[in-house]
Amino acid sequence: TLIYSYLANDVAVCLVAAWIHGDTRKVVYPTDSHGQFCGQQGTPNANKAILFYFNILQCPSLRGTHYAILYWEYYRQFCKPGFDNPRKVQRPDASSQILQRCFPDFITRNGTLTVANKTDFKDGLGKTRSVIDLRDAANGITSLLDAKEVGMKIFEDYASSWYWILLGLVITMVVSLAFILLLRFTAGVLLWLIIFGVIAVVGYGIWHCYWEFSTLRGKPHSDGDVTISDIGFQTDFRVYLQLSQTWLILMISLSVIEAVIIVILIFLRRRVRIAIALLKEGSRAIGYIMSTLFYPIITFVLLAICIAYWAVIAVFLASSGDAVYKVMSTQDKCMYANLTCDPEKFSQTNVTMVCPGSQCTFAFYGGESLYHHYIFVLQLCNLLVFLWLVNFTIALGQCTLAGAFASYYWALRKPQDIPSCPLFSSFSRAVRYHTGSLAFGSLILAFVQMFRIVLEYLDHKLKGAHNAFARFLICCLKCCFWCLEHFIKFMNRNAYIMMAIYGKSFCTSAKDAFFLLMRNVVRVAVLDKVTDFLLFLGKVLISGSVGVLAFFFFTRKIPVIQEEVPSLNYYWVPLLTVIFGSYLIAHGFFNVYAMCVDTLFLCFCEDLERNDGSPLKPFYMSPQLHRILRREQGSKLYASS
């Protein structure tokens, strides 16, 4: 409860501070050179909604003043208060409007300038200037305009193909669901096919290396006797493929890998069988509690709320402050230069007398108060709260799913003893009893992630530095905290499972989970790698299959439905969307499955330690797991006798 109150207080502090001082209009609406909003009622620019950026590559010319006068009425609509001299207006160009901001197209007339070429332009006095420096800025704005055109085409593609994209994602959901449900029948076959496939591939590699080695050794006047040390380091790695020593090293390495795989399989074959049985049991559990497959939707909604909260607070903090005005002087030694001034009272001061030609101009949005000095710190606090909320949302989902699958395992008669609405009951218990523990575990992980972000920032700043020791230290710290983050994620995940099973606190659950895993460390390693590999294979298989189907569809290579394919500017837009969306959907489904397997594994280990299979202490595991366990115990007794 205390941790939860701290979380609520941090969220409230960032929210109130940003809400009081922030103004999102500074981000949404453009401002003129006086800091006034364009197109806002109650300002001098109420009827001028568009900010016009002048074409800096076309200077006003004495010969072109008639153009300015001619188009003066056109320029009046743009946001430029107090500008009443039409002779200072440059010649108009075709412009593009983006978010109430008008960017000129950098295309010249009369042969004065071509941005794409290395030419010069002439000013009104006939002088020639180099445009190499200005061309880079022009290319940047031109790229922005090109990006706008591409963005419009992409939007058109989405508008004409969105229903086909949704159909592809629905197909992915159906295939993912079917894949998980069929794992109870195909998990063993898939795993053994993969294992023997790896053995066969490595064996072929050994044979190929031996063939290359013997071929090079048998050639007369060849480089077969030349060693790697003789030629030293070469940037063209194909040189090493002409040496027999290279193939000998590869053959020995692959032989060692092959031997290690075979030895591991011989000694861990029973562990692999248990892992396969748990995978099948996980598929069976999801079949009885189908609602768990749709819980990622709740997690997605909560994560979207967290992201929206962080973005809104960040924008409000970034837009905090009022318009700050500074004294701008044409004199180099003006004592008032760059000092803060008040534009309304500036004419009453003696600044213009001391520094003739000085002006009080808008500088930036901000302030000189204590709050404005600590905006960066508040942004860091906002980022920390965001990480905390994201980790809390994920932890809530893990604890909820663990409770639902634990209720399946500890049902003595399956499915008769499974409680009704196990997912909703588990979610209610997690929210009612475990909120503080989930917040505490999430806070630990958020601090580690925050420190990693700071290290990434420091590493980015030190890239141009010549202090090798500092960069080496940063690199070591990044590696250590990466390992620490993954270890904490692993421990938190198992601690939440123990919390869902026994209802204990976070620290007690983490300690119990750690020692339970250490007592079954070999089983943990085998199950973890087997599960990760199978789920990765499933995600790649599903997203790749749907992606191939989408490719043939959007490229009109399916004759039956060629007429149904929409006309597209870029066929890769819906294709990449389908592939990426399919991977995310498969990832969401398989995350539920992975959580199911992890929960069943910890329940299985607890079942072995607390029960002995007698009528007084019966096992809660399924008959399939029980049969495998009895085989393992029988072989152990046979070996000991």
XYZ file of C-alpha atoms in Angstrom, residues 114-573:
460
model
C 18.711 25.515 -59.002
C 18.985 23.862 -55.614
C 19.792 20.441 -56.974
C 22.843 21.767 -58.845
C 25.952 23.516 -57.606
C 25.116 26.897 -59.113
C 25.167 30.444 -57.803
C 22.412 32.997 -57.416
C 22.471 36.717 -58.024
C 21.195 39.358 -55.670
C 19.722 42.705 -56.677
C 23.137 44.317 -57.122
C 24.305 41.683 -59.549
C 26.819 40.114 -57.155
C 27.428 36.332 -57.198
C 27.396 34.294 -54.002
C 28.084 30.620 -53.313
C 25.087 28.545 -52.313
C 26.934 25.486 -51.070
C 26.093 26.248 -47.433
C 22.526 27.314 -48.126
C 21.911 24.331 -50.352
C 22.123 21.956 -47.382
C 19.369 23.848 -45.570
C 17.289 23.952 -48.722
C 17.732 20.225 -49.266
C 16.505 19.611 -45.718
C 13.291 21.538 -46.311
C 12.876 19.954 -49.748
C 13.205 16.530 -48.134
C 10.463 17.532 -45.712
C 8.189 18.388 -48.613
C 9.051 15.117 -50.346
C 8.271 13.269 -47.110
C 4.880 14.968 -47.054
C 4.141 13.735 -50.574
C 5.240 10.199 -49.686
C 3.152 10.378 -46.522
C 0.074 11.306 -48.525
C 0.611 8.330 -50.836
C 1.068 6.013 -47.854
C -2.162 7.371 -46.352
C -3.945 6.669 -49.640
C -2.622 3.099 -49.619
C -3.899 2.564 -46.086
C -7.282 4.055 -47.003
C -7.698 1.658 -49.931
C -6.315 -1.501 -48.296
C -7.214 -1.252 -44.618
C -9.892 -3.962 -44.755
C -7.459 -6.389 -46.414
C -4.901 -5.600 -43.710
C -7.497 -6.364 -41.041
C -8.321 -9.610 -42.814
C -4.652 -10.591 -42.736
C -4.445 -9.848 -39.009
C -7.604 -11.890 -38.354
C -6.042 -14.797 -40.245
C -2.976 -14.423 -38.019
C -5.140 -14.626 -34.892
C -6.843 -17.788 -36.123
C -3.555 -19.433 -37.136
C -1.880 -18.488 -33.821
C -4.774 -19.924 -31.843
C -4.737 -23.123 -33.885
C -0.949 -23.436 -33.529
C -1.132 -23.198 -29.738
C -4.026 -25.627 -29.451
C -2.293 -28.135 -31.740
C 0.944 -28.041 -29.740
C -0.519 -30.659 -27.414
C -0.280 -33.078 -30.371
C 2.721 -31.689 -32.288
C 5.098 -30.305 -29.625
C 7.106 -33.533 -29.365
C 7.279 -34.084 -33.108
C 8.322 -30.478 -33.796
C 11.000 -30.484 -31.113
C 12.589 -33.779 -32.154
C 12.482 -32.778 -35.813
C 14.283 -29.553 -34.936
C 16.881 -31.375 -32.812
C 17.648 -33.980 -35.464
C 17.590 -31.290 -38.106
C 20.285 -29.353 -36.250
C 22.345 -32.531 -35.869
C 21.979 -33.236 -39.599
C 22.953 -29.671 -40.593
C 26.035 -29.703 -38.366
C 26.943 -33.160 -39.717
C 26.708 -31.878 -43.279
C 28.936 -28.951 -42.290
C 31.554 -31.377 -40.965
C 31.462 -33.385 -44.200
C 31.722 -30.255 -46.362
C 34.678 -28.932 -44.361
C 36.432 -32.304 -44.712
C 35.786 -32.316 -48.465
C 37.203 -28.789 -48.896
C 40.185 -29.655 -46.682
C 41.048 -32.814 -48.602
C 40.587 -31.075 -51.972
C 42.975 -28.242 -51.078
C 45.537 -30.640 -49.609
C 45.453 -32.807 -52.718
C 46.068 -30.011 -55.241
C 49.677 -29.638 -56.430
C 51.207 -26.138 -56.196
C 48.261 -24.961 -54.137
C 48.044 -22.812 -51.030
C 47.147 -25.805 -48.920
C 50.380 -25.641 -46.922
C 50.082 -21.916 -46.253
C 48.846 -21.130 -42.715
C 46.671 -18.296 -41.452
C 49.608 -16.789 -39.562
C 51.583 -16.587 -42.819
C 49.115 -14.271 -44.546
C 48.063 -12.299 -41.453
C 44.899 -10.230 -41.325
C 43.103 -9.705 -44.639
C 40.018 -7.554 -45.237
C 38.892 -9.929 -47.996
C 37.812 -12.988 -46.028
C 37.578 -15.064 -49.201
C 41.348 -15.375 -49.025
C 41.033 -17.564 -45.926
C 38.700 -19.939 -47.765
C 41.613 -20.872 -50.034
C 43.578 -22.238 -47.059
C 43.251 -25.836 -45.930
C 43.934 -24.768 -42.335
C 40.734 -22.700 -42.316
C 38.602 -25.714 -43.230
C 40.450 -27.863 -40.709
C 39.626 -25.390 -37.921
C 35.989 -25.227 -38.998
C 35.744 -29.013 -39.169
C 37.168 -29.425 -35.661
C 34.850 -26.719 -34.267
C 31.752 -28.277 -35.836
C 32.805 -31.720 -34.607
C 33.067 -30.417 -31.056
C 29.627 -28.779 -31.359
C 28.143 -32.011 -32.721
C 29.637 -34.042 -29.900
C 28.378 -31.612 -27.262
C 24.831 -31.724 -28.684
C 24.799 -35.531 -28.748
C 26.200 -35.835 -25.199
C 23.650 -33.317 -23.887
C 20.821 -35.237 -25.547
C 22.032 -38.530 -24.067
C 22.172 -37.209 -20.508
C 19.184 -34.833 -20.674
C 16.750 -36.878 -22.746
C 14.423 -37.376 -19.753
C 14.480 -33.652 -19.001
C 13.611 -32.980 -22.629
C 10.666 -35.395 -22.365
C 9.405 -33.538 -19.284
C 9.756 -30.230 -21.125
C 7.720 -31.611 -24.034
C 5.066 -32.901 -21.626
C 4.831 -29.453 -19.993
C 4.461 -27.829 -23.406
C 1.600 -30.184 -24.209
C 0.081 -29.541 -20.795
C 0.265 -25.804 -21.422
C -1.638 -26.210 -24.678
C -4.263 -28.274 -22.831
C -4.592 -25.636 -20.074
C -5.153 -22.850 -22.618
C -7.772 -25.037 -24.279
C -9.713 -25.092 -20.999
C -9.178 -21.373 -20.231
C -9.517 -19.762 -23.682
C -10.184 -16.316 -22.240
C -6.498 -15.995 -21.308
C -5.584 -15.629 -24.995
C -7.469 -12.336 -25.138
C -5.982 -10.824 -21.978
C -3.164 -9.157 -24.018
C -5.860 -6.805 -25.332
C -6.322 -5.478 -21.783
C -2.565 -5.134 -21.413
C -2.396 -3.272 -24.730
C -5.114 -0.817 -23.659
C -3.397 -0.174 -20.318
C -0.039 0.337 -22.039
C -1.657 2.774 -24.472
C -2.982 4.753 -21.481
C 0.513 4.793 -19.941
C 2.065 6.026 -23.182
C -0.621 8.696 -23.555
C -0.024 9.862 -19.971
C 3.729 10.110 -20.512
C 3.344 11.953 -23.841
C 0.834 14.486 -22.473
C 2.950 15.245 -19.390
C 6.111 15.510 -21.508
C 4.425 17.969 -23.891
C 3.044 20.063 -21.022
C 6.458 20.171 -19.348
C 8.193 21.043 -22.615
C 5.723 23.884 -23.214
C 6.024 25.339 -19.714
C 6.890 28.995 -19.366
C 6.006 32.380 -20.816
C 7.505 34.332 -23.665
C 10.985 35.595 -22.711
C 12.297 38.753 -24.398
C 15.968 39.696 -24.698
C 17.761 42.918 -25.628
C 19.235 42.643 -29.117
C 21.826 45.212 -30.046
C 23.840 45.941 -33.177
C 26.732 47.166 -31.034
C 29.321 44.635 -29.919
C 29.972 46.227 -26.508
C 26.423 46.957 -25.387
C 26.165 46.342 -21.640
C 22.452 45.428 -21.918
C 22.848 42.830 -24.668
C 21.052 39.525 -24.030
C 19.438 40.799 -20.830
C 15.766 40.091 -20.142
C 13.439 42.953 -21.028
C 9.758 43.892 -21.048
C 8.553 44.875 -24.545
C 5.781 47.068 -23.168
C 8.133 49.118 -20.950
C 11.223 48.939 -23.127
C 10.648 52.352 -24.699
C 10.617 53.946 -21.218
C 14.101 52.697 -20.338
C 17.473 54.244 -21.226
C 18.660 51.162 -23.127
C 18.091 52.761 -26.527
C 20.052 55.802 -25.404
C 23.024 53.800 -24.177
C 22.861 51.330 -27.066
C 21.292 53.036 -30.095
C 19.386 50.661 -32.359
C 18.663 48.138 -29.593
C 15.381 46.222 -29.641
C 13.461 44.090 -27.171
C 12.797 40.947 -29.203
C 11.250 37.590 -28.435
C 13.900 34.961 -27.558
C 12.211 31.756 -26.402
C 9.563 30.276 -24.128
C 10.724 29.641 -20.597
C 11.368 31.453 -17.368
C 13.861 32.228 -14.649
C 12.006 30.650 -11.721
C 13.086 27.584 -9.742
C 10.473 25.512 -11.516
C 11.874 26.307 -14.952
C 15.400 25.434 -13.831
C 14.220 21.952 -12.810
C 12.095 21.117 -15.862
C 14.739 18.625 -17.025
C 14.598 16.909 -13.630
C 10.804 16.743 -13.888
C 11.136 15.209 -17.340
C 13.396 12.526 -15.858
C 10.850 11.928 -13.086
C 8.137 11.665 -15.712
C 10.212 9.096 -17.587
C 10.770 7.110 -14.391
C 7.043 7.110 -13.636
C 6.363 6.003 -17.201
C 8.747 3.047 -16.862
C 7.168 2.239 -13.510
C 3.645 2.244 -14.932
C 4.632 0.135 -17.948
C 6.355 -2.466 -15.773
C 3.409 -2.445 -13.365
C 0.993 -3.107 -16.227
C 3.096 -6.022 -17.478
C 3.445 -7.367 -13.916
C -0.308 -7.201 -13.423
C -0.826 -9.256 -16.553
C 1.761 -11.836 -15.524
C 0.264 -12.240 -12.051
C -3.254 -12.512 -13.487
C -2.314 -15.175 -16.024
C -0.256 -17.075 -13.445
C -3.224 -17.208 -11.068
C -5.531 -18.507 -13.796
C -3.147 -21.268 -14.896
C -2.290 -22.193 -11.301
C -5.993 -22.756 -10.640
C -5.935 -25.223 -13.539
C -2.897 -27.139 -12.253
C -4.075 -27.434 -8.640
C -7.450 -28.798 -9.696
C -7.298 -32.470 -8.703
C -9.865 -33.502 -11.306
C -9.404 -31.665 -14.584
C -11.513 -29.968 -15.836
C -14.271 -30.626 -13.257
C -12.456 -28.889 -10.365
C -11.350 -25.824 -12.338
C -13.152 -22.790 -10.809
C -15.535 -20.798 -12.912
C -14.174 -17.578 -14.484
C -10.570 -18.297 -13.418
C -9.138 -15.322 -15.310
C -11.512 -12.775 -13.764
C -11.011 -14.268 -10.291
C -7.243 -14.097 -10.680
C -7.401 -10.486 -11.895
C -9.566 -9.528 -8.908
C -7.127 -11.146 -6.459
C -4.155 -9.436 -8.089
C -5.771 -5.991 -7.907
C -7.146 -6.458 -4.394
C -4.253 -8.176 -2.607
C -1.056 -7.850 -4.674
C -1.007 -4.269 -5.974
C 1.720 -3.138 -3.562
C 3.920 -6.155 -4.298
C 3.534 -5.651 -8.046
C 4.373 -1.953 -7.693
C 7.480 -2.766 -5.627
C 8.807 -5.282 -8.147
C 8.071 -2.875 -10.990
C 9.874 -0.050 -9.195
C 13.074 -2.088 -8.870
C 13.026 -2.861 -12.577
C 12.188 0.766 -13.463
C 15.242 2.044 -11.559
C 17.530 -0.352 -13.428
C 16.012 0.642 -16.778
C 16.347 4.320 -15.885
C 20.009 3.840 -15.079
C 20.489 2.078 -18.417
C 18.927 5.056 -20.220
C 21.301 7.421 -18.412
C 24.238 5.217 -19.426
C 23.091 5.283 -23.053
C 22.899 9.075 -22.867
C 26.412 9.309 -21.419
C 27.738 6.904 -24.029
C 26.214 9.052 -26.765
C 27.862 12.152 -25.315
C 31.255 10.456 -24.980
C 31.398 9.143 -28.537
C 33.393 12.131 -29.680
C 35.640 12.151 -26.606
C 39.154 10.746 -26.510
C 38.961 9.413 -22.959
C 39.274 5.692 -23.628
C 38.988 4.722 -19.962
C 35.676 6.547 -19.531
C 34.216 4.887 -22.620
C 35.470 1.484 -21.470
C 33.879 2.031 -18.054
C 30.577 3.066 -19.616
C 30.639 -0.004 -21.859
C 31.241 -2.310 -18.884
C 28.438 -0.667 -16.904
C 26.048 -1.013 -19.838
C 26.842 -4.715 -20.098
C 26.422 -5.268 -16.340
C 23.118 -3.430 -16.131
C 21.821 -5.226 -19.215
C 22.481 -8.540 -17.454
C 20.972 -7.169 -14.227
C 17.800 -6.040 -16.004
C 17.256 -9.454 -17.601
C 17.931 -11.230 -14.300
C 15.428 -9.002 -12.473
C 12.834 -9.595 -15.196
C 13.330 -13.345 -14.828
C 13.091 -13.234 -11.031
C 10.104 -10.884 -11.037
C 8.246 -13.159 -13.428
C 8.741 -16.198 -11.176
C 8.032 -14.155 -8.029
C 4.667 -13.086 -9.469
C 3.872 -16.752 -10.171
C 4.599 -17.686 -6.539
C 2.519 -14.693 -5.385
C -0.412 -15.902 -7.487
C -0.097 -19.425 -6.051
C 0.401 -18.703 -2.333
C -0.571 -15.024 -1.940
C 2.649 -14.070 -0.119
C 4.572 -10.784 -0.336
C 6.984 -9.951 -3.156
C 10.210 -10.521 -1.223
C 9.036 -13.843 0.240
C 7.764 -15.008 -3.145
C 11.007 -13.972 -4.871
C 13.070 -15.885 -2.274
C 10.893 -19.012 -2.552
C 10.981 -18.892 -6.354
C 14.761 -18.450 -6.433
C 15.521 -21.446 -4.208
C 12.905 -23.578 -5.950
C 14.537 -22.830 -9.312
C 18.004 -23.528 -7.923
C 16.849 -26.958 -6.737
C 15.667 -27.667 -10.289
C 18.279 -25.746 -12.240
C 18.769 -28.379 -14.980
C 15.048 -28.634 -15.628
C 14.836 -24.830 -15.712
C 17.586 -24.551 -18.319
C 16.148 -27.266 -20.564
C 12.548 -26.042 -20.350
C 13.496 -22.402 -20.841
C 15.528 -23.034 -23.989
C 13.072 -25.529 -25.443
C 10.138 -23.165 -24.882
C 11.955 -20.107 -26.229
C 13.041 -21.944 -29.358
C 9.622 -23.399 -30.110
C 7.850 -20.068 -29.562
C 10.367 -18.187 -31.701
C 9.897 -20.758 -34.434
C 6.127 -20.382 -34.167
C 6.245 -16.577 -34.383
C 8.549 -16.621 -37.407
C 6.512 -19.364 -39.073
C 3.165 -17.597 -38.614
C 4.294 -14.055 -39.493
C 6.334 -15.356 -42.435
C 3.477 -17.463 -43.811
C 0.962 -14.624 -43.565
C 3.564 -12.267 -45.050
C 4.103 -14.544 -48.073
C 0.348 -14.774 -48.581
C 0.039 -10.974 -48.368
C 2.927 -10.529 -50.835
C 1.274 -12.741 -53.451
C -2.031 -10.952 -52.888
C -0.856 -7.319 -53.070
C 1.424 -8.041 -56.056
C -1.523 -9.600 -57.950
C 0.082 -13.033 -58.237
C -3.051 -14.928 -57.145
C -5.090 -15.280 -60.353
C -8.373 -16.063 -58.620
C -8.641 -12.742 -56.771
C -6.597 -10.382 -58.961
C -9.600 -8.126 -59.533
C -10.095 -7.647 -55.789
C -6.623 -6.221 -55.185
C -6.790 -2.429 -54.590
C -4.694 -0.026 -56.636
C -1.651 0.946 -54.552
C 1.194 3.444 -54.805
C 3.522 1.248 -52.726
C 2.550 -2.393 -52.266
C 5.098 -2.711 -49.443
C 3.036 -0.418 -47.196
